[in-house]
Amino acid sequence: FQGGDFGQGHAESSFPPPGGRKDQNIAARDDHSKMGAKKRESSILIASGFPLDVTPYKIFRLFSLYGNVTRIKIMFKKRDTALIQFMDGYQAKLAKLYLNGCMFGDGAIKVNTSKSNFIIMPKKGAKMDSEERMLAQDFSRSKEHRYKIAGSRNFQNIAPPSKVLHLSNLPKEIDEVKLQGVFSTVSNFEKIKFFDVGGKTMAHAEFDSISTA
């Protein structure tokens, strides 16, 4: 989710300028480094308030916007709660900063640092039903990790969830009508703004809410 800016008069759809977000991310990183090796913040978060039919992959798709998620475990007896493990504590800190209170489905999720040091995965051959086994997933080798390369632009584009989506890799012949058709199965966007960056067509699409986006 990356905030777009449709100009003045649309404060709800506008976020602080990129520099402000960058400063906030740097502050979180410096905060984390000051803790020292003996007292680093946990790389595991505990999040609650998910819909009861949520899957580890859906949680992965959201939380991996802020870091490389390695493991997710949904509580068997508390299906609205999950443990999310990141590659390091800094990434977990960013996810907590931006996702605590974020709308997910019909409600807001609560994100806190977990006291756990590691997510224990089900042992191979362990006796448990298939449903329980599916609640714990290992994503450590996922090809969908966004932060594989140190210093990549992905680190600079970390932002709060927004009702404005940044669309890229659009064909040059795309127009508002065609793009509206792509999203019509979910929701119609309220406003669209096309722009060109280095000869590549991109757009900001604004929806009625963060949940819809």
Tab-separated table of C-alpha atoms in Angstrom:
chain	number	residue	atom	x	y	z
A	1	PHE	CA	0.000	0.000	0.000
A	2	GLN	CA	1.590	3.242	-1.060
A	3	GLY	CA	-0.019	6.618	-0.469
A	4	GLY	CA	-0.677	8.798	-3.478
A	5	ASP	CA	-1.399	12.515	-3.552
A	6	PHE	CA	-4.231	13.885	-5.643
A	7	GLY	CA	-3.479	17.462	-4.643
A	8	GLN	CA	-4.912	19.817	-2.093
A	9	GLY	CA	-8.378	19.270	-0.725
A	10	HIS	CA	-7.954	15.516	-0.345
A	11	ALA	CA	-6.249	15.265	3.020
A	12	GLU	CA	-7.699	11.810	3.675
A	13	SER	CA	-5.915	10.340	0.694
A	14	SER	CA	-2.622	12.156	1.283
A	15	PHE	CA	0.192	11.042	3.566
A	16	PRO	CA	3.313	12.916	4.685
A	17	PRO	CA	5.827	13.453	1.888
A	18	PRO	CA	8.231	10.565	1.162
A	19	GLY	CA	10.977	12.230	3.187
A	20	GLY	CA	8.759	12.175	6.291
A	21	ARG	CA	8.095	8.463	5.945
A	22	LYS	CA	11.796	7.852	5.324
A	23	ASP	CA	12.701	9.764	8.502
A	24	GLN	CA	10.171	7.713	10.465
A	25	ASN	CA	11.634	4.465	9.122
A	26	ILE	CA	15.181	5.615	9.930
A	27	ALA	CA	14.099	6.573	13.454
A	28	ALA	CA	12.663	3.098	13.965
A	29	ARG	CA	15.906	1.561	12.684
A	30	ASP	CA	18.094	3.742	14.920
A	31	ASP	CA	15.835	3.015	17.880
A	32	HIS	CA	16.292	-0.674	17.243
A	33	SER	CA	20.089	-0.446	16.909
A	34	LYS	CA	20.399	1.511	20.193
A	35	MET	CA	18.965	-1.452	22.101
A	36	GLY	CA	22.233	-3.282	21.636
A	37	ALA	CA	22.838	-6.953	21.060
A	38	LYS	CA	21.748	-7.936	24.572
A	39	LYS	CA	18.273	-6.457	24.387
A	40	ARG	CA	17.042	-6.423	20.806
A	41	GLU	CA	13.337	-6.280	20.145
A	42	SER	CA	11.783	-9.611	19.233
A	43	SER	CA	11.404	-10.499	15.562
A	44	ILE	CA	8.029	-12.075	16.379
A	45	LEU	CA	4.737	-10.213	16.525
A	46	ILE	CA	1.382	-11.324	17.877
A	47	ALA	CA	-1.617	-9.970	15.991
A	48	SER	CA	-5.298	-10.370	16.795
A	49	GLY	CA	-8.623	-9.288	15.326
A	50	PHE	CA	-8.397	-11.252	12.079
A	51	PRO	CA	-11.512	-12.743	10.465
A	52	LEU	CA	-11.984	-16.352	11.591
A	53	ASP	CA	-11.435	-17.645	8.056
A	54	VAL	CA	-8.065	-15.909	7.645
A	55	THR	CA	-5.197	-18.020	6.263
A	56	PRO	CA	-1.445	-17.777	6.900
A	57	TYR	CA	-0.929	-16.677	3.284
A	58	LYS	CA	-3.351	-13.746	3.596
A	59	ILE	CA	-1.501	-12.587	6.705
A	60	PHE	CA	1.804	-13.078	4.888
A	61	ARG	CA	0.689	-10.874	1.991
A	62	LEU	CA	-0.078	-7.985	4.347
A	63	PHE	CA	2.834	-8.210	6.768
A	64	SER	CA	5.455	-8.907	4.089
A	65	LEU	CA	4.981	-5.322	2.885
A	66	TYR	CA	7.149	-4.327	5.850
A	67	GLY	CA	9.755	-7.074	5.940
A	68	ASN	CA	10.601	-10.655	5.027
A	69	VAL	CA	8.153	-12.867	6.923
A	70	THR	CA	9.603	-16.303	7.656
A	71	ARG	CA	6.888	-18.065	9.660
A	72	ILE	CA	3.230	-17.610	10.561
A	73	LYS	CA	1.179	-19.616	13.022
A	74	ILE	CA	-2.542	-19.075	13.604
A	75	MET	CA	-3.711	-20.160	17.049
A	76	PHE	CA	-5.756	-23.356	16.781
A	77	LYS	CA	-8.100	-22.431	19.646
A	78	LYS	CA	-8.115	-18.689	18.902
A	79	ARG	CA	-8.459	-18.335	15.147
A	80	ASP	CA	-8.430	-14.525	15.145
A	81	THR	CA	-4.884	-14.474	16.556
A	82	ALA	CA	-1.558	-15.276	14.918
A	83	LEU	CA	2.182	-15.183	15.526
A	84	ILE	CA	4.240	-13.607	12.713
A	85	GLN	CA	8.007	-14.082	12.608
A	86	PHE	CA	10.260	-11.723	10.601
A	87	MET	CA	13.848	-12.063	9.483
A	88	ASP	CA	14.892	-9.512	12.110
A	89	GLY	CA	13.531	-7.265	14.843
A	90	TYR	CA	13.748	-4.066	12.800
A	91	GLN	CA	11.354	-5.405	10.172
A	92	ALA	CA	8.973	-6.562	12.904
A	93	LYS	CA	9.155	-3.087	14.470
A	94	LEU	CA	8.146	-1.435	11.170
A	95	ALA	CA	5.213	-3.816	10.731
A	96	LYS	CA	4.017	-3.082	14.263
A	97	LEU	CA	4.411	0.673	13.675
A	98	TYR	CA	2.298	0.720	10.512
A	99	LEU	CA	-0.169	-2.166	10.973
A	100	ASN	CA	-1.357	-1.805	14.563
A	101	GLY	CA	-4.949	-0.605	14.223
A	102	CYS	CA	-5.053	-1.328	10.482
A	103	MET	CA	-8.411	-2.379	9.040
A	104	PHE	CA	-8.488	-6.019	7.947
A	105	GLY	CA	-11.850	-7.260	6.750
A	106	ASP	CA	-14.579	-5.717	8.897
A	107	GLY	CA	-12.422	-4.802	11.866
A	108	ALA	CA	-9.093	-3.420	13.010
A	109	ILE	CA	-6.212	-5.691	13.968
A	110	LYS	CA	-4.052	-5.236	17.051
A	111	VAL	CA	-0.326	-5.828	16.648
A	112	ASN	CA	2.104	-6.216	19.535
A	113	THR	CA	5.572	-7.608	20.136
A	114	SER	CA	5.452	-11.252	21.187
A	115	LYS	CA	7.328	-12.673	24.149
A	116	SER	CA	8.083	-15.760	22.076
A	117	ASN	CA	11.601	-16.162	20.703
A	118	PHE	CA	10.732	-18.596	17.941
A	119	ILE	CA	7.689	-20.055	16.219
A	120	ILE	CA	7.728	-23.828	16.577
A	121	MET	CA	6.460	-25.544	13.446
A	122	PRO	CA	4.612	-28.894	13.472
A	123	LYS	CA	7.017	-31.826	13.263
A	124	LYS	CA	6.894	-33.978	10.182
A	125	GLY	CA	4.809	-37.034	10.893
A	126	ALA	CA	3.251	-35.486	13.995
A	127	LYS	CA	-0.284	-36.668	14.639
A	128	MET	CA	-2.647	-33.761	13.992
A	129	ASP	CA	-5.470	-33.132	11.594
A	130	SER	CA	-4.747	-31.451	8.261
A	131	GLU	CA	-6.611	-28.293	9.328
A	132	GLU	CA	-4.361	-27.756	12.331
A	133	ARG	CA	-1.258	-28.370	10.234
A	134	MET	CA	-2.343	-25.749	7.669
A	135	LEU	CA	-2.500	-23.072	10.374
A	136	ALA	CA	1.305	-23.008	10.617
A	137	GLN	CA	3.250	-22.119	7.461
A	138	ASP	CA	6.949	-21.609	6.766
A	139	PHE	CA	7.664	-18.774	4.298
A	140	SER	CA	11.441	-18.600	4.785
A	141	ARG	CA	12.076	-19.638	1.165
A	142	SER	CA	9.237	-17.654	-0.373
A	143	LYS	CA	9.933	-16.047	-3.745
A	144	GLU	CA	7.601	-13.208	-2.727
A	145	HIS	CA	10.018	-11.628	-0.246
A	146	ARG	CA	10.373	-7.934	-1.134
A	147	TYR	CA	13.601	-7.155	0.743
A	148	LYS	CA	16.153	-9.623	-0.602
A	149	ILE	CA	18.595	-6.953	-1.794
A	150	ALA	CA	20.089	-4.581	0.770
A	151	GLY	CA	19.528	-0.936	-0.098
A	152	SER	CA	16.887	-1.631	-2.757
A	153	ARG	CA	14.170	0.938	-3.521
A	154	ASN	CA	11.625	-1.231	-1.747
A	155	PHE	CA	13.068	-0.040	1.571
A	156	GLN	CA	12.438	3.593	0.566
A	157	ASN	CA	8.808	2.941	-0.383
A	158	ILE	CA	7.600	1.609	2.966
A	159	ALA	CA	4.464	3.523	3.947
A	160	PRO	CA	1.295	3.208	6.050
A	161	PRO	CA	-1.699	1.367	4.579
A	162	SER	CA	-3.597	3.735	2.304
A	163	LYS	CA	-6.827	3.869	0.353
A	164	VAL	CA	-4.718	5.040	-2.596
A	165	LEU	CA	-2.902	2.313	-4.530
A	166	HIS	CA	0.158	2.900	-6.701
A	167	LEU	CA	-0.263	0.897	-9.905
A	168	SER	CA	2.799	0.191	-12.042
A	169	ASN	CA	3.755	-1.835	-15.143
A	170	LEU	CA	0.618	-0.605	-16.901
A	171	PRO	CA	0.364	-0.989	-20.710
A	172	LYS	CA	0.546	2.328	-22.564
A	173	GLU	CA	-2.879	1.817	-24.149
A	174	ILE	CA	-4.620	1.538	-20.747
A	175	ASP	CA	-7.301	4.090	-19.921
A	176	GLU	CA	-9.653	4.745	-17.000
A	177	VAL	CA	-12.503	2.643	-18.423
A	178	LYS	CA	-10.292	-0.422	-18.970
A	179	LEU	CA	-8.678	-0.075	-15.575
A	180	GLN	CA	-12.061	0.308	-13.907
A	181	GLY	CA	-13.082	-2.997	-15.477
A	182	VAL	CA	-10.138	-4.745	-13.835
A	183	PHE	CA	-11.227	-3.626	-10.363
A	184	SER	CA	-15.008	-3.862	-10.915
A	185	THR	CA	-15.214	-7.344	-9.363
A	186	VAL	CA	-13.976	-5.861	-6.068
A	187	SER	CA	-14.946	-2.203	-6.057
A	188	ASN	CA	-14.925	0.831	-8.299
A	189	PHE	CA	-12.244	3.360	-7.498
A	190	GLU	CA	-13.306	6.925	-6.759
A	191	LYS	CA	-10.493	8.676	-8.569
A	192	ILE	CA	-7.622	7.792	-10.886
A	193	LYS	CA	-4.552	9.772	-11.885
A	194	PHE	CA	-2.198	8.528	-14.616
A	195	PHE	CA	1.414	9.657	-14.806
A	196	ASP	CA	4.632	8.721	-16.578
A	197	VAL	CA	7.964	7.841	-14.937
A	198	GLY	CA	10.904	7.150	-17.219
A	199	GLY	CA	8.614	6.205	-20.068
A	200	LYS	CA	6.613	3.780	-17.897
A	201	THR	CA	2.879	4.284	-17.350
A	202	MET	CA	1.754	4.332	-13.725
A	203	ALA	CA	-1.331	5.467	-11.838
A	204	HIS	CA	-2.712	6.332	-8.419
A	205	ALA	CA	-6.146	4.797	-7.817
A	206	GLU	CA	-8.164	6.041	-4.851
A	207	PHE	CA	-10.825	3.790	-3.272
A	208	ASP	CA	-13.486	4.548	-0.685
A	209	SER	CA	-11.545	2.977	2.207
A	210	ILE	CA	-8.314	1.278	3.207
A	211	SER	CA	-10.132	-2.060	3.522
A	212	THR	CA	-11.380	-1.869	-0.044
A	213	ALA	CA	-7.933	-0.952	-1.371
